């Protein structure tokens, strides 16, 4: 189980992971990027280590991109075209210099943010993932069925039948609730 309900969560698609920093969007929006330092932690966990101090405009940029990605995903889920303003925002972020990679050891590589443009660079790679995700329009976007969750995720399972943002988080919770309910119903008979 997740250590903390409000820890950052990652589901394998960087662009959607950024949208996951606003939890319970449909019932009780909970902002995980409350301060620039929160964004620094997110980028460090999601992309590469941040070494420079972040600012309020950095945070505003990340939120702007996040909301554009969410709007784009919502359109895609509805089978609609991504509106122009949203496309332009995502494209603008995606056009900036992306992180660079370097080989380490004998079988591995690591990402680095460009000094002096760390946030710009991290958001560029997030936006590039959004471009790929929304361009593919492959019918694999889903909304988590977990109670109150509503996170949008990409279903990369082979049969395409995934229902939860994460089995550990929402899958277990649903199973536990169903199990308890079943027990509660059974009790009078036993
Ligand atoms: Zn969920």
Short mmCIF file of C-alpha atoms and ligand atoms in Angstrom, two decimals:
data_model
loop_
_atom_site.label_atom_id
_atom_site.label_comp_id
_atom_site.label_asym_id
_atom_site.label_seq_id
_atom_site.Cartn_x
_atom_site.Cartn_y
_atom_site.Cartn_z
CA UNK A 1 0.00 0.00 0.00
CA UNK A 2 1.12 3.56 -0.60
CA UNK A 3 2.84 5.01 2.44
CA UNK A 4 0.79 8.16 2.29
CA UNK A 5 -2.45 8.90 0.50
CA UNK A 6 -0.99 12.17 -0.79
CA UNK A 7 2.40 10.89 -1.93
CA UNK A 8 3.14 11.42 -5.59
CA UNK A 9 2.01 8.50 -7.69
CA UNK A 10 3.41 7.36 -11.03
CA UNK A 11 1.64 5.23 -13.58
CA UNK A 12 4.06 4.97 -16.47
CA UNK A 13 2.92 7.94 -18.60
CA UNK A 14 4.79 11.06 -17.63
CA UNK A 15 2.14 13.40 -19.03
CA UNK A 16 -0.67 11.74 -17.08
CA UNK A 17 1.51 11.49 -14.00
CA UNK A 18 1.63 15.27 -13.98
CA UNK A 19 -2.19 15.42 -14.04
CA UNK A 20 -2.13 13.09 -11.02
CA UNK A 21 -0.73 15.94 -8.91
CA UNK A 22 -4.28 17.22 -8.57
CA UNK A 23 -6.04 14.44 -6.68
CA UNK A 24 -9.76 13.80 -6.31
CA UNK A 25 -10.38 16.39 -9.02
CA UNK A 26 -14.09 15.61 -9.36
CA UNK A 27 -15.03 15.39 -5.68
CA UNK A 28 -12.53 17.25 -3.49
CA UNK A 29 -9.64 18.70 -5.51
CA UNK A 30 -6.43 18.26 -3.54
CA UNK A 31 -3.34 20.08 -4.81
CA UNK A 32 -0.08 18.18 -4.40
CA UNK A 33 1.94 20.97 -6.04
CA UNK A 34 1.22 23.58 -3.41
CA UNK A 35 4.67 25.22 -3.44
CA UNK A 36 7.60 25.44 -5.89
CA UNK A 37 9.51 22.95 -3.71
CA UNK A 38 6.73 20.38 -4.30
CA UNK A 39 7.31 20.75 -8.03
CA UNK A 40 11.03 20.24 -7.41
CA UNK A 41 10.30 16.95 -5.65
CA UNK A 42 7.96 15.85 -8.41
CA UNK A 43 10.47 16.58 -11.18
CA UNK A 44 13.24 14.84 -9.22
CA UNK A 45 11.09 11.72 -8.83
CA UNK A 46 9.57 11.77 -12.31
CA UNK A 47 12.30 13.05 -14.61
CA UNK A 48 15.72 13.85 -13.14
CA UNK A 49 17.22 15.54 -10.08
CA UNK A 50 16.54 19.25 -9.73
CA UNK A 51 19.53 21.17 -8.41
CA UNK A 52 18.42 24.77 -8.70
CA UNK A 53 15.82 26.54 -6.52
CA UNK A 54 12.38 26.75 -8.13
CA UNK A 55 10.20 29.84 -8.31
CA UNK A 56 6.51 30.69 -8.34
CA UNK A 57 6.55 31.19 -12.16
CA UNK A 58 8.03 27.68 -12.51
CA UNK A 59 5.11 26.31 -10.56
CA UNK A 60 2.64 28.35 -12.62
CA UNK A 61 4.15 26.91 -15.84
CA UNK A 62 3.81 23.36 -14.57
CA UNK A 63 0.20 23.91 -13.57
CA UNK A 64 -0.53 25.50 -16.96
CA UNK A 65 0.88 22.47 -18.75
CA UNK A 66 -0.88 20.08 -16.37
CA UNK A 67 -4.26 21.65 -17.01
CA UNK A 68 -3.69 21.63 -20.77
CA UNK A 69 -2.82 17.92 -20.64
CA UNK A 70 -5.88 17.20 -18.53
CA UNK A 71 -8.10 19.14 -20.94
CA UNK A 72 -6.56 17.30 -23.89
CA UNK A 73 -7.06 13.92 -22.22
CA UNK A 74 -10.67 14.80 -21.40
CA UNK A 75 -11.35 15.68 -25.05
CA UNK A 76 -9.68 12.49 -26.16
CA UNK A 77 -11.76 10.43 -23.72
CA UNK A 78 -14.89 12.03 -25.14
CA UNK A 79 -13.76 11.18 -28.66
CA UNK A 80 -13.39 14.86 -29.50
CA UNK A 81 -10.54 16.81 -31.07
CA UNK A 82 -8.16 18.53 -28.70
CA UNK A 83 -9.04 22.21 -28.93
CA UNK A 84 -6.59 24.58 -30.51
CA UNK A 85 -5.58 26.56 -27.42
CA UNK A 86 -4.78 23.33 -25.58
CA UNK A 87 -2.78 21.99 -28.52
CA UNK A 88 -0.82 25.24 -28.72
CA UNK A 89 0.04 25.17 -25.02
CA UNK A 90 1.25 21.56 -25.17
CA UNK A 91 3.16 22.15 -28.41
CA UNK A 92 4.81 25.24 -26.99
CA UNK A 93 6.14 23.33 -23.98
CA UNK A 94 7.18 20.39 -26.15
CA UNK A 95 9.24 22.64 -28.45
CA UNK A 96 11.67 23.61 -25.66
CA UNK A 97 14.99 21.84 -25.05
CA UNK A 98 14.44 18.38 -23.55
CA UNK A 99 16.68 16.66 -20.99
CA UNK A 100 19.84 15.05 -22.28
CA UNK A 101 20.90 11.49 -21.57
CA UNK A 102 24.25 10.00 -20.79
CA UNK A 103 25.53 6.45 -20.51
CA UNK A 104 26.45 5.18 -17.07
CA UNK A 105 28.29 1.98 -16.16
CA UNK A 106 28.03 -0.72 -18.77
CA UNK A 107 24.27 -0.94 -19.29
CA UNK A 108 22.33 2.10 -18.33
CA UNK A 109 21.64 5.72 -19.00
CA UNK A 110 20.55 8.62 -16.92
CA UNK A 111 18.66 11.84 -17.70
CA UNK A 112 19.95 15.32 -16.89
CA UNK A 113 18.12 18.61 -16.80
CA UNK A 114 19.84 21.46 -18.60
CA UNK A 115 21.46 23.90 -16.15
CA UNK A 116 19.71 27.24 -16.12
CA UNK A 117 16.55 25.76 -17.66
CA UNK A 118 15.81 22.81 -15.43
CA UNK A 119 12.05 23.23 -15.15
CA UNK A 120 11.59 24.18 -18.79
CA UNK A 121 13.53 21.10 -19.72
CA UNK A 122 11.55 18.76 -17.43
CA UNK A 123 8.25 20.15 -18.68
CA UNK A 124 9.41 19.71 -22.29
CA UNK A 125 9.74 15.97 -21.85
CA UNK A 126 6.36 15.82 -20.10
CA UNK A 127 4.80 17.76 -22.99
CA UNK A 128 6.47 15.47 -25.55
CA UNK A 129 4.82 12.52 -23.87
CA UNK A 130 1.49 14.36 -24.03
CA UNK A 131 1.99 14.90 -27.77
CA UNK A 132 2.59 11.16 -28.30
CA UNK A 133 -0.28 10.19 -26.03
CA UNK A 134 -2.87 12.48 -27.59
CA UNK A 135 -1.65 11.91 -31.15
CA UNK A 136 -2.04 8.16 -30.85
CA UNK A 137 -5.75 8.41 -29.84
CA UNK A 138 -5.69 4.64 -29.50
CA UNK A 139 -8.67 4.30 -27.17
CA UNK A 140 -6.47 3.34 -24.23
CA UNK A 141 -7.22 6.30 -22.01
CA UNK A 142 -9.41 5.46 -19.01
CA UNK A 143 -10.81 7.13 -15.91
CA UNK A 144 -10.04 5.25 -12.71
CA UNK A 145 -13.09 3.57 -11.20
CA UNK A 146 -11.74 3.85 -7.65
CA UNK A 147 -14.11 5.63 -5.23
CA UNK A 148 -13.72 9.39 -5.75
CA UNK A 149 -10.44 8.87 -7.58
CA UNK A 150 -11.15 9.96 -11.18
CA UNK A 151 -7.48 9.94 -12.23
CA UNK A 152 -7.00 9.50 -15.97
CA UNK A 153 -4.62 6.68 -16.84
CA UNK A 154 -3.26 4.90 -19.90
CA UNK A 155 -4.22 1.24 -20.12
CA UNK A 156 -1.17 -0.60 -21.40
CA UNK A 157 -2.45 -4.00 -20.33
CA UNK A 158 -2.65 -6.51 -23.16
CA UNK A 159 -6.39 -7.16 -22.99
CA UNK A 160 -7.08 -3.45 -22.37
CA UNK A 161 -9.31 -4.14 -19.38
CA UNK A 162 -7.53 -2.19 -16.65
CA UNK A 163 -9.95 -0.34 -14.35
CA UNK A 164 -7.77 1.41 -11.81
CA UNK A 165 -5.00 3.98 -11.77
CA UNK A 166 -3.13 1.47 -9.62
CA UNK A 167 -4.07 -1.90 -8.24
CA UNK A 168 -2.33 -1.12 -4.95
CA UNK A 169 -4.20 2.13 -4.48
CA UNK A 170 -7.69 1.92 -5.93
CA UNK A 171 -7.91 -1.75 -6.92
CA UNK A 172 -7.26 -2.93 -3.39
CA UNK A 173 -9.53 -0.35 -1.90
CA UNK A 174 -12.41 -1.43 -4.14
CA UNK A 175 -11.72 -5.09 -3.40
CA UNK A 176 -11.54 -4.45 0.33
CA UNK A 177 -14.77 -2.44 0.27
CA UNK A 178 -16.55 -5.15 -1.70
CA UNK A 179 -15.17 -7.77 0.66
CA UNK A 180 -16.33 -5.86 3.75
CA UNK A 181 -19.72 -5.27 2.22
CA UNK A 182 -20.01 -8.95 1.44
CA UNK A 183 -19.08 -9.83 5.00
CA UNK A 184 -21.58 -7.30 6.35
CA UNK A 185 -24.32 -8.82 4.23
CA UNK A 186 -23.38 -12.34 5.24
CA UNK A 187 -23.24 -11.70 8.98
CA UNK A 188 -26.95 -11.98 9.80
CA UNK A 189 -27.05 -15.45 8.27
CA UNK A 190 -24.08 -16.82 10.19
ZN1 LIG B 1 -7.57 5.51 -8.84
#
